[in-house]
Coordinates of C-alpha atoms and ligand atoms in Angstrom, one line a residue:
X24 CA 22.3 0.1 18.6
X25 CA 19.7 -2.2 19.6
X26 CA 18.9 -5.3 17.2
X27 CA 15.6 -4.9 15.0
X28 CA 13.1 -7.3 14.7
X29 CA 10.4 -7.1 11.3
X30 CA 7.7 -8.6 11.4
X31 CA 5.3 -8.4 8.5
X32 CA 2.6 -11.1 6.6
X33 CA 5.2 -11.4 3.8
X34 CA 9.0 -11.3 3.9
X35 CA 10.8 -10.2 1.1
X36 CA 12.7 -12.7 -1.1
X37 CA 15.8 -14.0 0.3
X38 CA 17.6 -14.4 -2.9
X39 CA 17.5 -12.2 -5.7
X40 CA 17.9 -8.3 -6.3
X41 CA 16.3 -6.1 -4.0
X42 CA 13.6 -5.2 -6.4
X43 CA 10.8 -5.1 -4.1
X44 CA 8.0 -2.6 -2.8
X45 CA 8.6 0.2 -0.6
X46 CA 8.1 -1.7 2.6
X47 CA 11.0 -4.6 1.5
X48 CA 13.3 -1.7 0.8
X49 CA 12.7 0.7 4.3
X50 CA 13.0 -2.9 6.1
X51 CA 15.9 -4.5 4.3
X52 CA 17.8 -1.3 4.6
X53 CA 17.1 -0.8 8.6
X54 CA 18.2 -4.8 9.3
X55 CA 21.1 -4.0 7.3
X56 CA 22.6 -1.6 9.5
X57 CA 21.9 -2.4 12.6
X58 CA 21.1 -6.3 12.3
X59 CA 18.0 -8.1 12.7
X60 CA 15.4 -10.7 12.2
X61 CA 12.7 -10.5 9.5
X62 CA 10.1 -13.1 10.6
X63 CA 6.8 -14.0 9.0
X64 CA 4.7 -16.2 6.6
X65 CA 7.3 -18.4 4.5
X66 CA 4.1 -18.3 1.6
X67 CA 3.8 -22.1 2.1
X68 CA 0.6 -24.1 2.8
X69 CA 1.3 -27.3 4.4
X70 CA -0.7 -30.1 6.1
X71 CA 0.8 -29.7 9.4
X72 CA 2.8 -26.5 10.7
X73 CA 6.0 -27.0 12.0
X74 CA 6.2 -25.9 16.0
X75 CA 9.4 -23.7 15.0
X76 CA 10.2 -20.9 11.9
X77 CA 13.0 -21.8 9.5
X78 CA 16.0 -19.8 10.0
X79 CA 18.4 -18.5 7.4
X80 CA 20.7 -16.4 7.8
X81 CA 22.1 -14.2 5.4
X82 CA 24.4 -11.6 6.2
X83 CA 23.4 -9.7 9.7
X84 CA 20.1 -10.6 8.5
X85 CA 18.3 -13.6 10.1
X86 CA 15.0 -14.4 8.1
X87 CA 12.7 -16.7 10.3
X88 CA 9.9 -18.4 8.3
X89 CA 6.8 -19.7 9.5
X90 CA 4.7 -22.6 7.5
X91 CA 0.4 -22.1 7.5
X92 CA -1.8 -24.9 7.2
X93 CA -4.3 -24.8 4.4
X94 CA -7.1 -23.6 7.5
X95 CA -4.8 -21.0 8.7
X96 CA -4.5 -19.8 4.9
X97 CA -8.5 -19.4 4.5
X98 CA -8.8 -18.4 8.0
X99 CA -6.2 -16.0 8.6
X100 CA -5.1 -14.9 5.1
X101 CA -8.3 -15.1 2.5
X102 CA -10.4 -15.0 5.9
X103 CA -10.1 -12.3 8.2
X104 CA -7.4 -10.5 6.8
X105 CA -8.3 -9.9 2.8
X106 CA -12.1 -10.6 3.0
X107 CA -12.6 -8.8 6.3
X108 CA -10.4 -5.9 7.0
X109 CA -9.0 -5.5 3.5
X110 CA -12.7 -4.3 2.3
X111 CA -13.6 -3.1 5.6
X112 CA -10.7 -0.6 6.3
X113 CA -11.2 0.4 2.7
X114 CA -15.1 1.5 3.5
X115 CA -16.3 -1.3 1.3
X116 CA -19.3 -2.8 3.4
X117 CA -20.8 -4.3 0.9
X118 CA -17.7 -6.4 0.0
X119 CA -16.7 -7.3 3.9
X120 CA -17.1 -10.9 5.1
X121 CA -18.6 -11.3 8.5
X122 CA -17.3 -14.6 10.1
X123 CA -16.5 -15.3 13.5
X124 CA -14.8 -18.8 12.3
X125 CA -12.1 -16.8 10.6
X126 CA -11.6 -14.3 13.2
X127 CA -11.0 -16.8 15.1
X128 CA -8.4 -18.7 12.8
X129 CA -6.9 -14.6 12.6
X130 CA -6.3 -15.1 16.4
X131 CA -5.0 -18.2 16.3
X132 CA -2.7 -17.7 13.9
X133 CA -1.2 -15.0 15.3
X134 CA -1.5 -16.4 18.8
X135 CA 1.3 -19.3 17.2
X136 CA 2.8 -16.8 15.4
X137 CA 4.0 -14.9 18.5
X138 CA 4.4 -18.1 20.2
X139 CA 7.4 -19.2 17.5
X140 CA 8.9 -15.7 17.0
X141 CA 9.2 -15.3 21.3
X142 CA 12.3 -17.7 21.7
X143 CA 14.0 -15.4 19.2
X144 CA 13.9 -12.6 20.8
X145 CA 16.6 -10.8 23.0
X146 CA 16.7 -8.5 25.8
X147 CA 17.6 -5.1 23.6
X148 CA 15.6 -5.9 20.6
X149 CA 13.2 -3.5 19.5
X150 CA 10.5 -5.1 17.4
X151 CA 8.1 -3.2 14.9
X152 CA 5.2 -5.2 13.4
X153 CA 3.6 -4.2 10.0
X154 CA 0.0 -4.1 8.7
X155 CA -3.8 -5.5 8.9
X156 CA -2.6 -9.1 9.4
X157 CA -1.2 -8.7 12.5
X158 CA -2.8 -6.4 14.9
X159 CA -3.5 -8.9 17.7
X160 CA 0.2 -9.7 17.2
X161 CA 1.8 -7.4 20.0
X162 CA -0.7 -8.9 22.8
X163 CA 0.0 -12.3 21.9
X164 CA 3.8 -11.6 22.2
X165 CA 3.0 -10.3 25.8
X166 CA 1.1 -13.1 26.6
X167 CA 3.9 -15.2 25.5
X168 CA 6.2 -13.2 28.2
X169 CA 8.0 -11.3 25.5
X170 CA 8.8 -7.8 27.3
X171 CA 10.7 -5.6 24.3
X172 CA 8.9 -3.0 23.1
X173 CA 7.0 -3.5 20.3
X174 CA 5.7 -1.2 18.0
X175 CA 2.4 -1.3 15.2
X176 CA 2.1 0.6 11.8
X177 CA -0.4 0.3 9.8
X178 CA -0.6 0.3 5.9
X179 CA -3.9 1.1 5.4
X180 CA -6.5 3.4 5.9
X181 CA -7.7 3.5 9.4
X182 CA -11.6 4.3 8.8
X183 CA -14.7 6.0 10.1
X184 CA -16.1 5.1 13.1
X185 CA -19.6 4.3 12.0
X186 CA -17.6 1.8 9.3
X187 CA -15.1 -0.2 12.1
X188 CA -18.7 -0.6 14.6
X189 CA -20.3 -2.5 11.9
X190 CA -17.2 -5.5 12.4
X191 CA -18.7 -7.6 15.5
X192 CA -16.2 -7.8 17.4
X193 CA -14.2 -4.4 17.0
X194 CA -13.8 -3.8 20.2
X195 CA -11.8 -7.3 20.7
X196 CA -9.6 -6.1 17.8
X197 CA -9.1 -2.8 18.7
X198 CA -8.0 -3.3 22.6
X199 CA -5.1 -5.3 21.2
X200 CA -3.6 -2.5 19.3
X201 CA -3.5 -0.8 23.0
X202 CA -0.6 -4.0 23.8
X203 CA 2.0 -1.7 21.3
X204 CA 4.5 0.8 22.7
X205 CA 3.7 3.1 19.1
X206 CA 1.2 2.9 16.8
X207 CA 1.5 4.3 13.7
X208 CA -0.9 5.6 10.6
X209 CA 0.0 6.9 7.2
X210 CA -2.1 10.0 7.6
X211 CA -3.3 12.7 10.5
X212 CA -7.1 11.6 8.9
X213 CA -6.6 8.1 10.1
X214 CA -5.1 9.2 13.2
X215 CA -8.3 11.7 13.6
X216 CA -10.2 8.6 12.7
X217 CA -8.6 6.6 15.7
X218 CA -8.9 9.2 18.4
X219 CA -12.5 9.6 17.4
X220 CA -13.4 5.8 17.7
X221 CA -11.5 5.8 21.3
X222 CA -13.1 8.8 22.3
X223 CA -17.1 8.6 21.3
X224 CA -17.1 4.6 20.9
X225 CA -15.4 3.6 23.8
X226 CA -14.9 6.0 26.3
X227 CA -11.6 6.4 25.9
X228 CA -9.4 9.5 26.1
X229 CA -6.6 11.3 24.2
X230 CA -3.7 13.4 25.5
X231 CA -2.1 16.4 23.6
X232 CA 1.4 14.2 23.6
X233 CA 0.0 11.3 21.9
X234 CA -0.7 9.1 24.7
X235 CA -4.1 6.8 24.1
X236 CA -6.2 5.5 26.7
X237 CA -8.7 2.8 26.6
X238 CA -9.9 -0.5 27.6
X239 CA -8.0 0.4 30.8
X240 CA -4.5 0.6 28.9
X241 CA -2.8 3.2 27.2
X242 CA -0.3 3.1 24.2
X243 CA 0.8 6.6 22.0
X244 CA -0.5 7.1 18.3
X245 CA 1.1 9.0 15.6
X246 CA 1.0 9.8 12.0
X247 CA 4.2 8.2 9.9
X248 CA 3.8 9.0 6.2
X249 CA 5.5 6.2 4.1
X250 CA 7.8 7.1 1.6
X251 CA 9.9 5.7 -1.0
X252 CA 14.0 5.3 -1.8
X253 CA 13.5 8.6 -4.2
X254 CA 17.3 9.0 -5.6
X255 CA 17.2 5.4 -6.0
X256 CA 14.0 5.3 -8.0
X257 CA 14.9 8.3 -9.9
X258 CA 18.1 6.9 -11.0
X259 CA 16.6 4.0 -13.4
X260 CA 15.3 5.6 -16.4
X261 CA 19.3 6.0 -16.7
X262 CA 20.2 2.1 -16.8
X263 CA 20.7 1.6 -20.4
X264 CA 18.2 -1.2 -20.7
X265 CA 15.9 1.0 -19.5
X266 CA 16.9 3.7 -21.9
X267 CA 16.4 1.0 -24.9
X268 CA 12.6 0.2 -23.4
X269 CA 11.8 3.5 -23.4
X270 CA 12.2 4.2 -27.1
X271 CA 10.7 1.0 -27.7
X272 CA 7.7 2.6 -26.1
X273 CA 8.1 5.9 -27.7
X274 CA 8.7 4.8 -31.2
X275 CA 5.2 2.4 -30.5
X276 CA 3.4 5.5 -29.7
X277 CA 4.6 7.4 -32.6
X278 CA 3.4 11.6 -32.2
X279 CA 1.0 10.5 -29.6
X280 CA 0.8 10.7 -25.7
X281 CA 0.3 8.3 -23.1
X282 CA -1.5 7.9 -20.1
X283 CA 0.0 5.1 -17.4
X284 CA -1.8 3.5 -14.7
X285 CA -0.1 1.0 -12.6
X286 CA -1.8 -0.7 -9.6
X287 CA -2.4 -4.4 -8.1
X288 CA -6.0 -5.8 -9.8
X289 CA -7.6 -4.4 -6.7
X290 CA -11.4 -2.9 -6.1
X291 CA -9.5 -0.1 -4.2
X292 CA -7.9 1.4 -6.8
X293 CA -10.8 2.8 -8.9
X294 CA -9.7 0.8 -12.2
X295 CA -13.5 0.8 -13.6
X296 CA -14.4 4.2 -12.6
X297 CA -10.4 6.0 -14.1
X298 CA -11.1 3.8 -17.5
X299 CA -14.7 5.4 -17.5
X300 CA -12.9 8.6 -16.8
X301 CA -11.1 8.1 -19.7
X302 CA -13.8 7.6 -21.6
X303 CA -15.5 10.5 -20.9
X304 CA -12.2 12.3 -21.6
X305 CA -12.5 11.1 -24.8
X306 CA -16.1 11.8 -25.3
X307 CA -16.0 15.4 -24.5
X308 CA -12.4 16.4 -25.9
X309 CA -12.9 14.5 -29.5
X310 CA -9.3 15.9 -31.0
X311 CA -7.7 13.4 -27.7
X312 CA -9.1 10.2 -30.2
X313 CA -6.5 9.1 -31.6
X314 CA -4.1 11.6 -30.0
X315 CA -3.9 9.5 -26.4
X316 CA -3.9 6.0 -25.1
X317 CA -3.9 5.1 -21.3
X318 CA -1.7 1.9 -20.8
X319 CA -3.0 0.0 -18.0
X320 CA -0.9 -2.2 -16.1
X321 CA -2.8 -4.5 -13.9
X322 CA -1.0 -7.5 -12.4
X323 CA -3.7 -9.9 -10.6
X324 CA -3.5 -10.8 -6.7
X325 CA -5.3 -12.1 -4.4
X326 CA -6.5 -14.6 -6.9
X327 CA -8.3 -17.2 -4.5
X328 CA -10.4 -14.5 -3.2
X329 CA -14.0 -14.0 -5.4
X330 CA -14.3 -10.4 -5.4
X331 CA -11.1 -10.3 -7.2
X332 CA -12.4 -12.6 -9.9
X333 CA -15.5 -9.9 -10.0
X334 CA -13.1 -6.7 -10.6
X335 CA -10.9 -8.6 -13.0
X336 CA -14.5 -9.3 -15.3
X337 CA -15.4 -6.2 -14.7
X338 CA -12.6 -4.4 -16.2
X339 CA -12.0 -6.5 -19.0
X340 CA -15.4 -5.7 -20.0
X341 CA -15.3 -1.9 -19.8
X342 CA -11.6 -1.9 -21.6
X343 CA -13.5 -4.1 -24.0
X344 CA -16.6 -1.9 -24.3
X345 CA -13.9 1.7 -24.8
X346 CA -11.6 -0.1 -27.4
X347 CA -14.9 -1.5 -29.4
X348 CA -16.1 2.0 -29.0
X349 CA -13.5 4.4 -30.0
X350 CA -10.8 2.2 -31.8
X351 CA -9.3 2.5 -34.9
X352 CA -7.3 0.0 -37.1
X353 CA -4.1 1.8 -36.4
X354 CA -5.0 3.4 -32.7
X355 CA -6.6 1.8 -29.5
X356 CA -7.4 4.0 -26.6
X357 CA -7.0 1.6 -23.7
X358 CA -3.6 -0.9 -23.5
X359 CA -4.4 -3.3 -20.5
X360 CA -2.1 -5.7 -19.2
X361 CA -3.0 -8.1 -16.9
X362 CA 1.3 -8.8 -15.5
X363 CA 3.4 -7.8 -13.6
X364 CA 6.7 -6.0 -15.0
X365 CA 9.9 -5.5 -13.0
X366 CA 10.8 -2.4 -11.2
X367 CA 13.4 -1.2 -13.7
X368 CA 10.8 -1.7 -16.3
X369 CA 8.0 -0.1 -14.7
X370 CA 10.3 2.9 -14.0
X371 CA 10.8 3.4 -17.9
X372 CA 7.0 3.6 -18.3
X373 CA 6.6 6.0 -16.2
X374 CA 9.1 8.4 -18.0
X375 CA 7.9 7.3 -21.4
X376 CA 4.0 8.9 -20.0
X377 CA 2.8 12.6 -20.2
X378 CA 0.6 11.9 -17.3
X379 CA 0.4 9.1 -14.4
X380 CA -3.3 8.4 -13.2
X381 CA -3.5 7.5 -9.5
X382 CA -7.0 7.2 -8.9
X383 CA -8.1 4.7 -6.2
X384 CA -11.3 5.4 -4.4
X385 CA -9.3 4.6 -0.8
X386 CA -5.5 4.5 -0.3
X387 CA -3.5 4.2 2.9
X388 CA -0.7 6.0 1.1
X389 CA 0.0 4.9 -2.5
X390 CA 3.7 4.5 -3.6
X391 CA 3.0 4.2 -7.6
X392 CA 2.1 8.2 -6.7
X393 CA 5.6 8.9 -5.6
X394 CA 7.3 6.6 -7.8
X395 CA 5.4 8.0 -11.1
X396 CA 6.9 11.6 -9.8
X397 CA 10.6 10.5 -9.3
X398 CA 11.2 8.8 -12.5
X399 CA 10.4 11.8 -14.6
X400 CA 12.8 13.7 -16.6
X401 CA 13.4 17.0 -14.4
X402 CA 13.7 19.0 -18.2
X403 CA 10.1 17.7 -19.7
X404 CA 8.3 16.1 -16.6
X405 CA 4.8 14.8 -17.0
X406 CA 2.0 15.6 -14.6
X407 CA 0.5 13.6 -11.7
X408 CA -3.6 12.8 -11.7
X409 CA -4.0 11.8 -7.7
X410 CA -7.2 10.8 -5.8
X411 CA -8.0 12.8 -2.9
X412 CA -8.8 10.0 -1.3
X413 CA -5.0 8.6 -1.2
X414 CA -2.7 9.3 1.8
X415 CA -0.3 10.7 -0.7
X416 CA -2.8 13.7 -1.5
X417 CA -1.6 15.0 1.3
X418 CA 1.8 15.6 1.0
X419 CA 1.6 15.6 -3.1
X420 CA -0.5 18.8 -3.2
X421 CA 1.0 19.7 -6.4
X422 CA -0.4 17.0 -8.1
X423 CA -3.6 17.8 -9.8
X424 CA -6.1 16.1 -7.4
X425 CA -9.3 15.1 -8.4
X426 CA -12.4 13.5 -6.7
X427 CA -12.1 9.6 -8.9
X428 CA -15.9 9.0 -8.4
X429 CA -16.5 12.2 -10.4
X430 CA -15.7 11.0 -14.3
X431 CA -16.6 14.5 -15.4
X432 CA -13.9 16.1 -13.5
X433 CA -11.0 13.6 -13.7
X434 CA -11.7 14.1 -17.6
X435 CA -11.3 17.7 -17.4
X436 CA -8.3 17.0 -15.5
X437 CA -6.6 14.4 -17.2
X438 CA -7.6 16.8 -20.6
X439 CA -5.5 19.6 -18.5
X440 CA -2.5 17.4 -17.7
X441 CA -2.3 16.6 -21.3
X442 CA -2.2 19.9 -22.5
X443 CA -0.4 21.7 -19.8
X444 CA 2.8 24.1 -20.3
X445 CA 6.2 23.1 -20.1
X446 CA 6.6 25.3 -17.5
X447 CA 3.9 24.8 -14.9
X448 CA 4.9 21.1 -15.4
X449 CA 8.5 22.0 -14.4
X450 CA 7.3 24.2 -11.8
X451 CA 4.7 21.1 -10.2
X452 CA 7.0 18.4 -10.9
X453 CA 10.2 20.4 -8.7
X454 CA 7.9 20.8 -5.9
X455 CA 6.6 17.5 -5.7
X456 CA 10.3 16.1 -6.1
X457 CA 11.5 18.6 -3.1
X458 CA 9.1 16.8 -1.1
X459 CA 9.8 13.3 -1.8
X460 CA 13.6 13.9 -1.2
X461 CA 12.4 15.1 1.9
X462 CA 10.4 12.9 3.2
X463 CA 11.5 9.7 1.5
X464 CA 11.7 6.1 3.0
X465 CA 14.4 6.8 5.1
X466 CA 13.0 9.6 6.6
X467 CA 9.9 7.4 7.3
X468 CA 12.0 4.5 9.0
X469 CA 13.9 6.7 11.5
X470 CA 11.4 9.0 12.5
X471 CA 9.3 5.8 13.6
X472 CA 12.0 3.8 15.0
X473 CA 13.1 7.0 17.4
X474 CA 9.2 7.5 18.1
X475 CA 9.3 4.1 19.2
X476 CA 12.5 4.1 21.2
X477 CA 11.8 7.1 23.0
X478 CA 8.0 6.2 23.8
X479 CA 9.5 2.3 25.0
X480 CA 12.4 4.2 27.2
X481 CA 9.8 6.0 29.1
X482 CA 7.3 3.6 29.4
Ligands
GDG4 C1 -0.1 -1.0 0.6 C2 -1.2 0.1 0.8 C3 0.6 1.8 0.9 C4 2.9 -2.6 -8.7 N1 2.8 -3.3 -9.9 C5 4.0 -3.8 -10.1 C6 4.8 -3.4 -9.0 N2 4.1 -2.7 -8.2 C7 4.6 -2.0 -7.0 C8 4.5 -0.5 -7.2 C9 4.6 -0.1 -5.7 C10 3.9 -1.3 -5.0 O1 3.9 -2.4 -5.9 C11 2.4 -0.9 -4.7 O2 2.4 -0.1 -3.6 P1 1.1 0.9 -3.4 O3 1.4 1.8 -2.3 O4 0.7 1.6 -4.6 O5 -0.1 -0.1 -3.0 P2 -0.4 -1.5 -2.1 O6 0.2 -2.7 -2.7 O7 -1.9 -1.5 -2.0 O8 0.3 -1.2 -0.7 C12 -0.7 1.4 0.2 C13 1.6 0.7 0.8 O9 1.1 -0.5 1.4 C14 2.9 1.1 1.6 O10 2.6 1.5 2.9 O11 1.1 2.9 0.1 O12 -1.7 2.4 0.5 O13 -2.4 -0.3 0.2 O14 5.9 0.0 -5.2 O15 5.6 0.0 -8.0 N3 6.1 -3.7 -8.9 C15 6.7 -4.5 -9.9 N4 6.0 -4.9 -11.0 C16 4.6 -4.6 -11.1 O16 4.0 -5.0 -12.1 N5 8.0 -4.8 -9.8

């Protein structure tokens, strides 16, 4: 089997338990078997970047680790990446940066990116590069005489043509993506959304095996949904610590239900607009006071970026505004917590709630979706609340799926998710699960890798 190399923004911890996201388990689990390199940003800002990664090596895994300076960090990270694209990819205009400065540090960066990762690469490695940060990454590696295939997937939303024009210089971007062997999207909308720019924007054409061509190059596109490790996940509400945290929430709660939402402090995931949504919920179905509280986890990122600031105020003054409003001394309607809470922890939350609010206003996929679903208890299951504007609305259709701009609807929905029969919860929650099995992270990871093998062979 040939070796894998990962490369992604972040790398996952070295040390510690394997307790991260879905991408750090799918990754971890591929360099495990077959032996690999994980290379990216080490998370330091130093004055000068060294001309060579760190290496350690643990196990058959090699992690290389590359320094940024603090320019490359505003540039490339803050920049381009989470102040451009982030917003941008999201349909948020009104939040994306313009700056030709930081696209430029983007290139750079991943210009000397490549650059140190090249010398580490061997003949029958197979390299597959992840997300937003790195999508002139595959041309720089060819520039830098690398010649393994190498393959793209992106995280996030792939948007609307008349939203990528408005960036300057998309047509610089997007020719590098045609350097990849595969590229890969969570959903057939973004791939809709991809042909369509190639076709009507520039000129480009699409054939009925995948096979893209534009900018006088051609690469294949296809759609990859992301899943996560769904026995594994389902399996901690069991742990006995886990056990004890979930009475701990239960006996807190007392006769009444709760509501969870869990999601980074992020302008993308409709925090202001699913609180107001609560609100309403609470307006129109006045036997829910008192009977209901949403707990709101929230841990902050992205902290050196302003519109972050902006959300944070924002939704500590409408949590504010709801609690002053419908609180009593011995019930508030909204628990927000601005941290972060392990995995296990998390998992316990989500089988102590009747219903798990996904609501963002634009999601590549969102994992807290499938997580919330495989932590339930298969003999009293609670009931899913899902944007349709996630990817995961469109393999969760048994979720109940709601527009999250629309407060009047999510209330009536959250109001029926809170009231609904044993049995259609049963019935929802089994189909839901059946799919997840399914299609879990695994399932995600092969499927691309042999995409990407196959498409490489017969290039
Ligand atoms: C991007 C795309 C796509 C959250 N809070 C805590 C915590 N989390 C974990 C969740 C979940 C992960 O972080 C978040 O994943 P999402 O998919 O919901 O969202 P993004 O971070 O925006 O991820 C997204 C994803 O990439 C994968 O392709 O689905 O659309 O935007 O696993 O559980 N984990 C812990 N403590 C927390 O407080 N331990």
């Amino acid at each position: 089997m040939s070796r894998l190399i990962v490369v992604s923004n972040r790398v996952a911890p070295i040390k510690g338990k394997t307790s991260a996201g879905g991408l750090a388990v799918a990754v971890l689990s591929a360099l495990r078997e077959s032996g690999g390199i994980w290379f990216g940003w080490s998370g330091e800002v130093v004055q000068t970047a060294a001309v060579e990664p760190t290496v350690v090596k643990v196990g058959r895994i090699t992690y290389a680790l590359a320094d940024l300076t603090s320019d490359d960090h505003n540039e490339y990270y803050n920049g381009f990446a989470n102040r451009t694209l982030w917003p941008l990819f999201h349909y948020r205009l009104d939040l994306t940066a313009f700056d030709r400065r930081c696209f430029d540090g983007y290139l750079r960066v991943n210009d000397r990116l490549a650059r140190q990762l090249v010398p580490l690469v061997g003949e029958d490695d197979l390299i597959w590069v992840h997300d937003y940060h790195l999508i002139p990454f595959g041309e720089a590696l060819a520039r830098h005489g690398c010649r393994a295939p190498v393959g793209f997937f992106l995280h996030i939303p792939f948007p609307a043509s008349e939203v990528l024009v408005a960036l300057p210089y998309h047509q610089e971007l997007l020719r590098t993506l045609f350097a990849y062997d595969l590229v890969g999207f969570q959903t057939d909308g973004d791939l809709r959304a991809f042909h369509d720019y190639v076709e009507r924007e520039v000129g480009g054409s699409v054939d009925p095996d995948g096979t893209v061509r534009a900018f006088g190059r051609t690469t294949r596109a296809g759609t990859f949904p992301i899943g996560i490790d769904t026995d594994d996940f389902a399996a901690l509400p069991a742990k006995a610590e886990v056990q004890r945290q979930i009475k701990r929430l239960k006996s807190s709660m007392g006769d009444r239900q709760l509501v969870i939402g869990v999601d980074r402090l992020d302008y993308t995931k409709g925090l202001v607009e699913r609180l107001q949504a609560f609100e309403q919920m609470l307006e129109t179905y006045p036997a829910m006071r008192g009977a209901v509280s949403l707990l709101q986890i929230a841990p902050p990122t992205r902290g050196e970026v302003p519109e972050y600031a902006d959300i944070r105020r924002a939704l500590e003054a409408v949590a504010g505004h709801i609690n002053g409003r419908f609180a009593e001394f011995d019930w508030v309607p909204i628990r927000y917590l601005n941290k972060s809470f392990s995995r296990r922890a998390l998992a316990g939350l989500f089988r102590g709630s009747r219903v798990g609010m996904v609501t963002p206003l634009r999601d590549g996929m969102n994992l807290v979706a499938k997580e919330y679903v495989a932590a339930q208890d298969p003999d009293d299951p609670g009931v899913l609340v899902l944007s349709q504007f996630s990817g995961a609305a469109r393999q969760l259709d048994a979720a109940l799926i709601v527009n999250p701009y629309d407060s009047v609807g999510v209330a009536e929905s959250l109001h029926l998710a809170l009231t609904m029969p044993i049995e259609e919860r049963i019935e929802r929650w089994a189909a839901l699960m059946e799919g997840l099995r399914r299609d879990d992270v695994a399932a995600w990871r092969n499927t691309y890798l042999d995409a990407l093998r196959r498409y490489s062979a017969a290039a």
